[in-house]
Amino acid sequence: MKNKKRNITMIAVLLFVCAAVLLNWSYNNRWGEPDAEMVSAEDEAMAQANALSGEESVAASYFAEARLTRQVSRDEALQLLQTAATAETASQETIDSAMSAISAMATTSMKEAQIENLLIAKEFSDCVVYIGDGKITVAVPAPEEGLSEDAVARITEIICSETEYEASQLSIIQVKA
C-alpha cells in the first residue's frame, strides 16, 4: 500500500513537471524574437531606476546597519547580565541588580521601537532612536537642504509626548543620501 501511494505521488509530480516544461516551451515559442529597440529601451530604464535606488540605498543601509549595531550591543549586554544573574556565586543583590537592568533594557527597547513607528507614521521614511544616559538621539533621513522647522517640531513633539525627556535632551541627526 505504501509503495503504491509513493509511486502514484511520483507519477503525479512527474506529470506536473512535464506539463510545466511543455507550457514554458510553448510560451517561449509564442512570443518569437525580442525587438532590439525595445530591449535597449528597457535596459536604459532599468539603469536609470538602479541609479536612483542606489542613492536611496545609502541612507537605507545606514539605518539597517545602525539597528543591527544597536541590537548586537544590546544582545551582548543582555548575555552578560544573564550570566551574572545565573552565576552560582552571585549574591541576591547582584541577581536583583541584573534583573533590574534587564527590565530597564527591555523597557528602553520597547520605547525606542514605539517612537520609531510613530516617526515613520509621521512622514519619515526611516529612522533610528537611541535612548540612554539622560538624552535621546534620533537619526532621520534628510533632504539636501536639511530638515524643515516643521519636521524638527514633529520629531520634538513625538519625543516629548512619548517620553519624560525634554527638548533640550533631544539630539537630531540628519542622514543625507
Short mmCIF file of N, CA and C in Angstrom, two decimals:
data_model
loop_
_atom_site.label_atom_id
_atom_site.label_comp_id
_atom_site.label_asym_id
_atom_site.label_seq_id
_atom_site.Cartn_x
_atom_site.Cartn_y
_atom_site.Cartn_z
N MET A 1 0.82 -1.20 0.00
CA MET A 1 0.00 0.00 0.00
C MET A 1 0.87 1.26 0.00
N LYS A 2 1.93 1.24 0.84
CA LYS A 2 2.83 2.40 0.90
C LYS A 2 3.50 2.65 -0.44
N ASN A 3 4.01 1.57 -1.06
CA ASN A 3 4.70 1.72 -2.34
C ASN A 3 3.75 2.22 -3.42
N LYS A 4 2.51 1.78 -3.38
CA LYS A 4 1.54 2.20 -4.38
C LYS A 4 1.26 3.70 -4.27
N LYS A 5 1.10 4.21 -3.05
CA LYS A 5 0.88 5.64 -2.84
C LYS A 5 2.10 6.44 -3.27
N ARG A 6 3.28 5.94 -2.91
CA ARG A 6 4.51 6.62 -3.28
C ARG A 6 4.66 6.67 -4.79
N ASN A 7 4.38 5.58 -5.47
CA ASN A 7 4.50 5.54 -6.93
C ASN A 7 3.50 6.48 -7.59
N ILE A 8 2.28 6.51 -7.08
CA ILE A 8 1.27 7.41 -7.63
C ILE A 8 1.71 8.86 -7.44
N THR A 9 2.25 9.18 -6.26
CA THR A 9 2.73 10.53 -5.98
C THR A 9 3.87 10.90 -6.93
N MET A 10 4.79 9.99 -7.13
CA MET A 10 5.93 10.26 -8.02
C MET A 10 5.45 10.48 -9.45
N ILE A 11 4.49 9.68 -9.90
CA ILE A 11 3.97 9.84 -11.26
C ILE A 11 3.26 11.19 -11.40
N ALA A 12 2.49 11.58 -10.38
CA ALA A 12 1.80 12.87 -10.43
C ALA A 12 2.79 14.02 -10.50
N VAL A 13 3.84 13.97 -9.69
CA VAL A 13 4.87 15.01 -9.70
C VAL A 13 5.56 15.06 -11.06
N LEU A 14 5.85 13.89 -11.62
CA LEU A 14 6.50 13.82 -12.93
C LEU A 14 5.60 14.43 -14.01
N LEU A 15 4.30 14.15 -13.94
CA LEU A 15 3.37 14.74 -14.90
C LEU A 15 3.31 16.26 -14.77
N PHE A 16 3.32 16.77 -13.52
CA PHE A 16 3.32 18.22 -13.32
C PHE A 16 4.58 18.86 -13.88
N VAL A 17 5.72 18.23 -13.68
CA VAL A 17 6.98 18.76 -14.21
C VAL A 17 6.95 18.78 -15.73
N CYS A 18 6.46 17.70 -16.32
CA CYS A 18 6.37 17.64 -17.78
C CYS A 18 5.42 18.72 -18.31
N ALA A 19 4.29 18.91 -17.63
CA ALA A 19 3.34 19.94 -18.04
C ALA A 19 3.98 21.32 -17.94
N ALA A 20 4.76 21.57 -16.87
CA ALA A 20 5.43 22.86 -16.71
C ALA A 20 6.44 23.10 -17.83
N VAL A 21 7.19 22.08 -18.19
CA VAL A 21 8.17 22.20 -19.27
C VAL A 21 7.47 22.50 -20.59
N LEU A 22 6.37 21.79 -20.85
CA LEU A 22 5.63 22.00 -22.08
C LEU A 22 5.04 23.42 -22.14
N LEU A 23 4.47 23.88 -21.05
CA LEU A 23 3.91 25.23 -21.02
C LEU A 23 5.00 26.28 -21.20
N ASN A 24 6.15 26.08 -20.57
CA ASN A 24 7.26 27.01 -20.71
C ASN A 24 7.74 27.05 -22.16
N TRP A 25 7.86 25.90 -22.78
CA TRP A 25 8.31 25.84 -24.17
C TRP A 25 7.32 26.54 -25.09
N SER A 26 6.01 26.29 -24.88
CA SER A 26 5.02 26.91 -25.76
C SER A 26 4.95 28.42 -25.52
N TYR A 27 5.12 28.85 -24.30
CA TYR A 27 5.12 30.29 -24.01
C TYR A 27 6.29 30.98 -24.70
N ASN A 28 7.48 30.38 -24.62
CA ASN A 28 8.67 30.99 -25.23
C ASN A 28 8.58 30.99 -26.76
N ASN A 29 8.00 30.00 -27.35
CA ASN A 29 7.88 29.95 -28.81
C ASN A 29 6.80 30.89 -29.33
N ARG A 30 5.80 31.18 -28.55
CA ARG A 30 4.72 32.04 -29.00
C ARG A 30 5.18 33.47 -29.18
N TRP A 31 6.11 33.95 -28.36
CA TRP A 31 6.49 35.36 -28.41
C TRP A 31 7.52 35.66 -29.48
N GLY A 32 8.24 34.70 -29.95
CA GLY A 32 9.20 34.93 -31.04
C GLY A 32 10.45 35.65 -30.55
N GLU A 33 11.10 36.33 -31.46
CA GLU A 33 12.36 37.02 -31.18
C GLU A 33 12.10 38.38 -30.53
N PRO A 34 12.97 38.80 -29.61
CA PRO A 34 12.79 40.10 -28.97
C PRO A 34 13.14 41.24 -29.92
N ASP A 35 12.46 42.34 -29.76
CA ASP A 35 12.70 43.55 -30.55
C ASP A 35 13.92 44.26 -29.95
N ALA A 36 14.96 44.47 -30.74
CA ALA A 36 16.21 45.05 -30.24
C ALA A 36 15.99 46.46 -29.69
N GLU A 37 15.12 47.23 -30.34
CA GLU A 37 14.85 48.59 -29.87
C GLU A 37 14.16 48.59 -28.51
N MET A 38 13.23 47.66 -28.32
CA MET A 38 12.51 47.55 -27.05
C MET A 38 13.45 47.08 -25.94
N VAL A 39 14.34 46.16 -26.25
CA VAL A 39 15.29 45.66 -25.26
C VAL A 39 16.22 46.77 -24.80
N SER A 40 16.73 47.58 -25.72
CA SER A 40 17.63 48.66 -25.33
C SER A 40 16.89 49.72 -24.51
N ALA A 41 15.63 50.00 -24.84
CA ALA A 41 14.85 50.96 -24.07
C ALA A 41 14.61 50.45 -22.65
N GLU A 42 14.31 49.16 -22.53
CA GLU A 42 14.11 48.57 -21.20
C GLU A 42 15.41 48.59 -20.39
N ASP A 43 16.53 48.29 -21.04
CA ASP A 43 17.82 48.31 -20.35
C ASP A 43 18.15 49.72 -19.84
N GLU A 44 17.84 50.72 -20.65
CA GLU A 44 18.09 52.10 -20.25
C GLU A 44 17.23 52.49 -19.05
N ALA A 45 15.96 52.10 -19.08
CA ALA A 45 15.05 52.41 -17.98
C ALA A 45 15.51 51.72 -16.69
N MET A 46 15.96 50.49 -16.80
CA MET A 46 16.46 49.77 -15.62
C MET A 46 17.72 50.43 -15.06
N ALA A 47 18.59 50.88 -15.93
CA ALA A 47 19.82 51.55 -15.46
C ALA A 47 19.49 52.83 -14.72
N GLN A 48 18.52 53.60 -15.22
CA GLN A 48 18.12 54.83 -14.53
C GLN A 48 17.48 54.51 -13.18
N ALA A 49 16.64 53.47 -13.13
CA ALA A 49 15.99 53.09 -11.88
C ALA A 49 17.03 52.63 -10.86
N ASN A 50 18.02 51.89 -11.30
CA ASN A 50 19.08 51.44 -10.39
C ASN A 50 19.91 52.60 -9.87
N ALA A 51 20.16 53.60 -10.72
CA ALA A 51 20.93 54.76 -10.27
C ALA A 51 20.16 55.51 -9.20
N LEU A 52 18.86 55.69 -9.37
CA LEU A 52 18.05 56.38 -8.37
C LEU A 52 17.96 55.58 -7.07
N SER A 53 17.75 54.28 -7.18
CA SER A 53 17.62 53.47 -5.96
C SER A 53 18.97 53.34 -5.26
N GLY A 54 20.07 53.48 -5.99
CA GLY A 54 21.39 53.42 -5.37
C GLY A 54 21.60 54.57 -4.41
N GLU A 55 21.09 55.77 -4.76
CA GLU A 55 21.20 56.92 -3.88
C GLU A 55 20.37 56.72 -2.62
N GLU A 56 19.18 56.16 -2.76
CA GLU A 56 18.31 55.93 -1.62
C GLU A 56 18.84 54.80 -0.74
N SER A 57 19.55 53.85 -1.34
CA SER A 57 20.01 52.70 -0.57
C SER A 57 21.15 53.07 0.38
N VAL A 58 21.86 54.17 0.14
CA VAL A 58 22.91 54.60 1.06
C VAL A 58 22.31 54.93 2.42
N ALA A 59 21.24 55.73 2.41
CA ALA A 59 20.58 56.07 3.67
C ALA A 59 19.93 54.84 4.28
N ALA A 60 19.29 54.02 3.46
CA ALA A 60 18.63 52.81 3.97
C ALA A 60 19.64 51.87 4.61
N SER A 61 20.81 51.74 4.00
CA SER A 61 21.82 50.85 4.58
C SER A 61 22.36 51.42 5.90
N TYR A 62 22.40 52.76 6.02
CA TYR A 62 22.82 53.36 7.28
C TYR A 62 21.86 52.95 8.40
N PHE A 63 20.57 53.07 8.13
CA PHE A 63 19.58 52.75 9.16
C PHE A 63 19.59 51.27 9.51
N ALA A 64 19.73 50.43 8.50
CA ALA A 64 19.79 48.98 8.76
C ALA A 64 21.03 48.63 9.58
N GLU A 65 22.16 49.24 9.24
CA GLU A 65 23.39 48.97 9.97
C GLU A 65 23.32 49.51 11.40
N ALA A 66 22.71 50.67 11.57
CA ALA A 66 22.57 51.25 12.91
C ALA A 66 21.69 50.37 13.79
N ARG A 67 20.59 49.87 13.23
CA ARG A 67 19.72 48.97 14.01
C ARG A 67 20.45 47.70 14.37
N LEU A 68 21.21 47.15 13.43
CA LEU A 68 21.95 45.92 13.68
C LEU A 68 23.00 46.13 14.77
N THR A 69 23.73 47.22 14.69
CA THR A 69 24.75 47.52 15.70
C THR A 69 24.11 47.69 17.07
N ARG A 70 23.00 48.40 17.13
CA ARG A 70 22.29 48.59 18.40
C ARG A 70 21.84 47.25 18.97
N GLN A 71 21.29 46.38 18.11
CA GLN A 71 20.80 45.08 18.58
C GLN A 71 21.94 44.18 19.04
N VAL A 72 23.05 44.19 18.33
CA VAL A 72 24.19 43.35 18.71
C VAL A 72 24.74 43.79 20.07
N SER A 73 24.89 45.10 20.26
CA SER A 73 25.42 45.57 21.54
C SER A 73 24.45 45.27 22.68
N ARG A 74 23.17 45.37 22.42
CA ARG A 74 22.17 45.03 23.45
C ARG A 74 22.19 43.54 23.77
N ASP A 75 22.33 42.72 22.74
CA ASP A 75 22.38 41.27 22.96
C ASP A 75 23.59 40.88 23.80
N GLU A 76 24.73 41.53 23.52
CA GLU A 76 25.93 41.25 24.30
C GLU A 76 25.75 41.68 25.76
N ALA A 77 25.18 42.85 25.98
CA ALA A 77 24.94 43.32 27.35
C ALA A 77 23.94 42.42 28.06
N LEU A 78 22.92 41.99 27.36
CA LEU A 78 21.92 41.10 27.94
C LEU A 78 22.53 39.76 28.33
N GLN A 79 23.40 39.25 27.48
CA GLN A 79 24.07 37.98 27.78
C GLN A 79 24.94 38.12 29.03
N LEU A 80 25.66 39.23 29.15
CA LEU A 80 26.49 39.46 30.34
C LEU A 80 25.64 39.54 31.60
N LEU A 81 24.53 40.25 31.51
CA LEU A 81 23.64 40.38 32.67
C LEU A 81 23.03 39.03 33.05
N GLN A 82 22.64 38.25 32.07
CA GLN A 82 22.08 36.93 32.37
C GLN A 82 23.13 36.01 32.98
N THR A 83 24.35 36.11 32.50
CA THR A 83 25.44 35.30 33.06
C THR A 83 25.68 35.70 34.52
N ALA A 84 25.67 36.99 34.78
CA ALA A 84 25.87 37.47 36.15
C ALA A 84 24.72 37.02 37.05
N ALA A 85 23.51 37.04 36.54
CA ALA A 85 22.35 36.69 37.36
C ALA A 85 22.26 35.19 37.64
N THR A 86 22.78 34.38 36.74
CA THR A 86 22.67 32.93 36.91
C THR A 86 23.92 32.28 37.48
N ALA A 87 24.94 33.08 37.77
CA ALA A 87 26.17 32.52 38.34
C ALA A 87 25.88 31.91 39.72
N GLU A 88 26.50 30.80 40.00
CA GLU A 88 26.27 30.12 41.28
C GLU A 88 26.72 30.95 42.46
N THR A 89 27.74 31.75 42.27
CA THR A 89 28.28 32.55 43.38
C THR A 89 27.64 33.94 43.47
N ALA A 90 26.63 34.19 42.64
CA ALA A 90 26.00 35.51 42.62
C ALA A 90 25.17 35.73 43.89
N SER A 91 25.35 36.90 44.46
CA SER A 91 24.55 37.26 45.64
C SER A 91 23.16 37.70 45.19
N GLN A 92 22.25 37.79 46.13
CA GLN A 92 20.89 38.21 45.81
C GLN A 92 20.88 39.65 45.28
N GLU A 93 21.77 40.47 45.81
CA GLU A 93 21.88 41.85 45.35
C GLU A 93 22.32 41.91 43.89
N THR A 94 23.27 41.06 43.50
CA THR A 94 23.73 41.00 42.11
C THR A 94 22.60 40.53 41.19
N ILE A 95 21.88 39.52 41.62
CA ILE A 95 20.78 38.99 40.83
C ILE A 95 19.70 40.06 40.65
N ASP A 96 19.34 40.74 41.73
CA ASP A 96 18.33 41.79 41.66
C ASP A 96 18.78 42.93 40.75
N SER A 97 20.03 43.31 40.86
CA SER A 97 20.57 44.38 40.04
C SER A 97 20.55 43.98 38.55
N ALA A 98 20.95 42.75 38.24
CA ALA A 98 20.95 42.28 36.86
C ALA A 98 19.53 42.21 36.30
N MET A 99 18.60 41.73 37.10
CA MET A 99 17.21 41.65 36.64
C MET A 99 16.62 43.05 36.41
N SER A 100 16.99 43.97 37.27
CA SER A 100 16.53 45.35 37.11
C SER A 100 17.09 45.96 35.82
N ALA A 101 18.36 45.70 35.54
CA ALA A 101 18.98 46.22 34.32
C ALA A 101 18.36 45.57 33.09
N ILE A 102 18.05 44.29 33.14
CA ILE A 102 17.40 43.60 32.02
C ILE A 102 16.02 44.20 31.77
N SER A 103 15.28 44.44 32.84
CA SER A 103 13.96 45.04 32.72
C SER A 103 14.04 46.44 32.12
N ALA A 104 15.00 47.23 32.57
CA ALA A 104 15.18 48.59 32.04
C ALA A 104 15.55 48.53 30.55
N MET A 105 16.38 47.58 30.17
CA MET A 105 16.79 47.43 28.78
C MET A 105 15.59 47.08 27.90
N ALA A 106 14.73 46.20 28.42
CA ALA A 106 13.54 45.82 27.66
C ALA A 106 12.60 47.00 27.50
N THR A 107 12.42 47.77 28.56
CA THR A 107 11.56 48.95 28.51
C THR A 107 12.09 49.97 27.52
N THR A 108 13.39 50.19 27.55
CA THR A 108 14.02 51.14 26.62
C THR A 108 13.85 50.68 25.18
N SER A 109 14.06 49.40 24.92
CA SER A 109 13.91 48.86 23.57
C SER A 109 12.49 49.04 23.05
N MET A 110 11.53 48.76 23.91
CA MET A 110 10.13 48.92 23.50
C MET A 110 9.81 50.39 23.21
N LYS A 111 10.31 51.29 24.05
CA LYS A 111 10.06 52.72 23.86
C LYS A 111 10.71 53.20 22.56
N GLU A 112 11.92 52.76 22.28
CA GLU A 112 12.59 53.14 21.02
C GLU A 112 11.79 52.67 19.81
N ALA A 113 11.34 51.42 19.85
CA ALA A 113 10.55 50.88 18.73
C ALA A 113 9.25 51.65 18.55
N GLN A 114 8.61 52.00 19.66
CA GLN A 114 7.36 52.75 19.60
C GLN A 114 7.59 54.13 18.97
N ILE A 115 8.64 54.81 19.38
CA ILE A 115 8.95 56.13 18.83
C ILE A 115 9.30 56.03 17.35
N GLU A 116 10.08 55.01 16.97
CA GLU A 116 10.44 54.81 15.56
C GLU A 116 9.18 54.61 14.72
N ASN A 117 8.24 53.81 15.21
CA ASN A 117 7.00 53.58 14.47
C ASN A 117 6.19 54.86 14.34
N LEU A 118 6.14 55.66 15.38
CA LEU A 118 5.40 56.93 15.30
C LEU A 118 6.06 57.90 14.32
N LEU A 119 7.38 57.95 14.31
CA LEU A 119 8.08 58.84 13.37
C LEU A 119 7.87 58.39 11.93
N ILE A 120 7.89 57.10 11.71
CA ILE A 120 7.65 56.59 10.36
C ILE A 120 6.22 56.90 9.93
N ALA A 121 5.30 56.84 10.88
CA ALA A 121 3.90 57.19 10.57
C ALA A 121 3.75 58.68 10.28
N LYS A 122 4.66 59.51 10.76
CA LYS A 122 4.60 60.97 10.56
C LYS A 122 5.49 61.41 9.40
N GLU A 123 5.46 60.69 8.30
CA GLU A 123 6.09 61.08 7.04
C GLU A 123 7.59 60.82 6.93
N PHE A 124 8.24 60.24 7.93
CA PHE A 124 9.65 59.92 7.79
C PHE A 124 9.77 58.52 7.21
N SER A 125 10.61 58.35 6.20
CA SER A 125 10.70 57.05 5.54
C SER A 125 11.41 56.02 6.41
N ASP A 126 12.29 56.46 7.28
CA ASP A 126 13.03 55.56 8.17
C ASP A 126 13.61 56.37 9.31
N CYS A 127 14.01 55.72 10.37
CA CYS A 127 14.65 56.42 11.48
C CYS A 127 15.22 55.40 12.45
N VAL A 128 16.11 55.88 13.31
CA VAL A 128 16.67 55.08 14.39
C VAL A 128 16.68 55.96 15.63
N VAL A 129 16.23 55.39 16.76
CA VAL A 129 16.16 56.13 18.01
C VAL A 129 17.05 55.43 19.03
N TYR A 130 17.86 56.24 19.74
CA TYR A 130 18.71 55.74 20.82
C TYR A 130 18.31 56.46 22.10
N ILE A 131 18.01 55.70 23.14
CA ILE A 131 17.69 56.29 24.43
C ILE A 131 18.76 55.85 25.42
N GLY A 132 19.33 56.80 26.14
CA GLY A 132 20.31 56.43 27.14
C GLY A 132 21.07 57.61 27.68
N ASP A 133 21.60 57.44 28.88
CA ASP A 133 22.46 58.44 29.53
C ASP A 133 21.81 59.82 29.61
N GLY A 134 20.52 59.86 29.92
CA GLY A 134 19.86 61.15 30.12
C GLY A 134 19.61 61.94 28.86
N LYS A 135 19.73 61.31 27.69
CA LYS A 135 19.43 62.00 26.44
C LYS A 135 18.87 61.02 25.44
N ILE A 136 18.27 61.55 24.43
CA ILE A 136 17.69 60.73 23.37
C ILE A 136 18.20 61.25 22.03
N THR A 137 18.62 60.34 21.17
CA THR A 137 19.15 60.71 19.86
C THR A 137 18.28 60.08 18.80
N VAL A 138 17.91 60.87 17.80
CA VAL A 138 17.07 60.41 16.71
C VAL A 138 17.81 60.67 15.40
N ALA A 139 17.99 59.63 14.59
CA ALA A 139 18.58 59.78 13.27
C ALA A 139 17.47 59.60 12.24
N VAL A 140 17.29 60.60 11.38
CA VAL A 140 16.25 60.57 10.35
C VAL A 140 16.85 60.96 9.00
N PRO A 141 16.28 60.45 7.91
CA PRO A 141 16.75 60.88 6.59
C PRO A 141 16.37 62.34 6.35
N ALA A 142 17.26 63.06 5.72
CA ALA A 142 17.01 64.49 5.47
C ALA A 142 17.31 64.82 4.02
N PRO A 143 16.56 65.74 3.46
CA PRO A 143 16.87 66.18 2.09
C PRO A 143 18.16 67.00 2.08
N GLU A 144 18.62 67.33 0.90
CA GLU A 144 19.87 68.09 0.76
C GLU A 144 19.84 69.41 1.53
N GLU A 145 18.69 70.09 1.55
CA GLU A 145 18.59 71.38 2.23
C GLU A 145 18.41 71.23 3.74
N GLY A 146 18.31 70.02 4.24
CA GLY A 146 18.15 69.79 5.68
C GLY A 146 16.69 69.68 6.08
N LEU A 147 16.48 69.34 7.32
CA LEU A 147 15.11 69.20 7.83
C LEU A 147 14.46 70.58 7.99
N SER A 148 13.18 70.62 7.72
CA SER A 148 12.44 71.87 7.91
C SER A 148 12.14 72.05 9.39
N GLU A 149 11.78 73.26 9.76
CA GLU A 149 11.41 73.53 11.15
C GLU A 149 10.20 72.71 11.55
N ASP A 150 9.29 72.51 10.61
CA ASP A 150 8.10 71.71 10.87
C ASP A 150 8.47 70.26 11.19
N ALA A 151 9.42 69.71 10.44
CA ALA A 151 9.85 68.33 10.68
C ALA A 151 10.52 68.20 12.05
N VAL A 152 11.36 69.14 12.40
CA VAL A 152 12.02 69.13 13.72
C VAL A 152 10.97 69.26 14.82
N ALA A 153 9.97 70.08 14.59
CA ALA A 153 8.89 70.25 15.58
C ALA A 153 8.10 68.95 15.76
N ARG A 154 7.83 68.25 14.66
CA ARG A 154 7.11 66.96 14.76
C ARG A 154 7.92 65.95 15.54
N ILE A 155 9.23 65.89 15.27
CA ILE A 155 10.09 64.95 15.99
C ILE A 155 10.10 65.29 17.48
N THR A 156 10.30 66.56 17.79
CA THR A 156 10.35 67.01 19.19
C THR A 156 9.03 66.72 19.90
N GLU A 157 7.92 66.98 19.23
CA GLU A 157 6.61 66.75 19.84
C GLU A 157 6.41 65.27 20.16
N ILE A 158 6.80 64.39 19.24
CA ILE A 158 6.65 62.95 19.47
C ILE A 158 7.52 62.50 20.63
N ILE A 159 8.77 62.94 20.66
CA ILE A 159 9.69 62.54 21.72
C ILE A 159 9.19 63.02 23.08
N CYS A 160 8.80 64.28 23.16
CA CYS A 160 8.36 64.84 24.45
C CYS A 160 7.04 64.22 24.92
N SER A 161 6.17 63.85 23.99
CA SER A 161 4.89 63.27 24.41
C SER A 161 5.02 61.79 24.78
N GLU A 162 5.98 61.09 24.21
CA GLU A 162 6.12 59.66 24.46
C GLU A 162 7.13 59.32 25.55
N THR A 163 7.95 60.28 25.94
CA THR A 163 8.97 60.02 26.97
C THR A 163 8.95 61.14 28.00
N GLU A 164 9.78 60.98 29.01
CA GLU A 164 9.90 62.02 30.03
C GLU A 164 11.02 63.01 29.67
N TYR A 165 11.59 62.86 28.49
CA TYR A 165 12.67 63.75 28.06
C TYR A 165 12.12 65.10 27.59
N GLU A 166 12.92 66.12 27.75
CA GLU A 166 12.58 67.46 27.28
C GLU A 166 13.32 67.74 25.98
N ALA A 167 12.91 68.79 25.30
CA ALA A 167 13.53 69.14 24.02
C ALA A 167 15.03 69.38 24.15
N SER A 168 15.47 69.89 25.29
CA SER A 168 16.90 70.15 25.47
C SER A 168 17.72 68.85 25.56
N GLN A 169 17.06 67.74 25.84
CA GLN A 169 17.75 66.45 25.93
C GLN A 169 17.70 65.68 24.62
N LEU A 170 17.17 66.30 23.58
CA LEU A 170 16.98 65.66 22.28
C LEU A 170 18.08 66.08 21.31
N SER A 171 18.62 65.09 20.61
CA SER A 171 19.60 65.35 19.57
C SER A 171 19.10 64.71 18.28
N ILE A 172 19.03 65.50 17.22
CA ILE A 172 18.54 65.00 15.93
C ILE A 172 19.70 64.95 14.95
N ILE A 173 19.91 63.77 14.40
CA ILE A 173 20.96 63.57 13.40
C ILE A 173 20.29 63.47 12.04
N GLN A 174 20.73 64.31 11.11
CA GLN A 174 20.17 64.32 9.76
C GLN A 174 21.04 63.46 8.84
N VAL A 175 20.51 62.34 8.38
CA VAL A 175 21.24 61.44 7.50
C VAL A 175 20.90 61.81 6.06
N LYS A 176 21.91 62.20 5.31
CA LYS A 176 21.70 62.61 3.93
C LYS A 176 22.08 61.47 3.00
N ALA A 177 21.32 61.34 1.93
CA ALA A 177 21.52 60.25 0.96
C ALA A 177 22.80 60.44 0.19
#
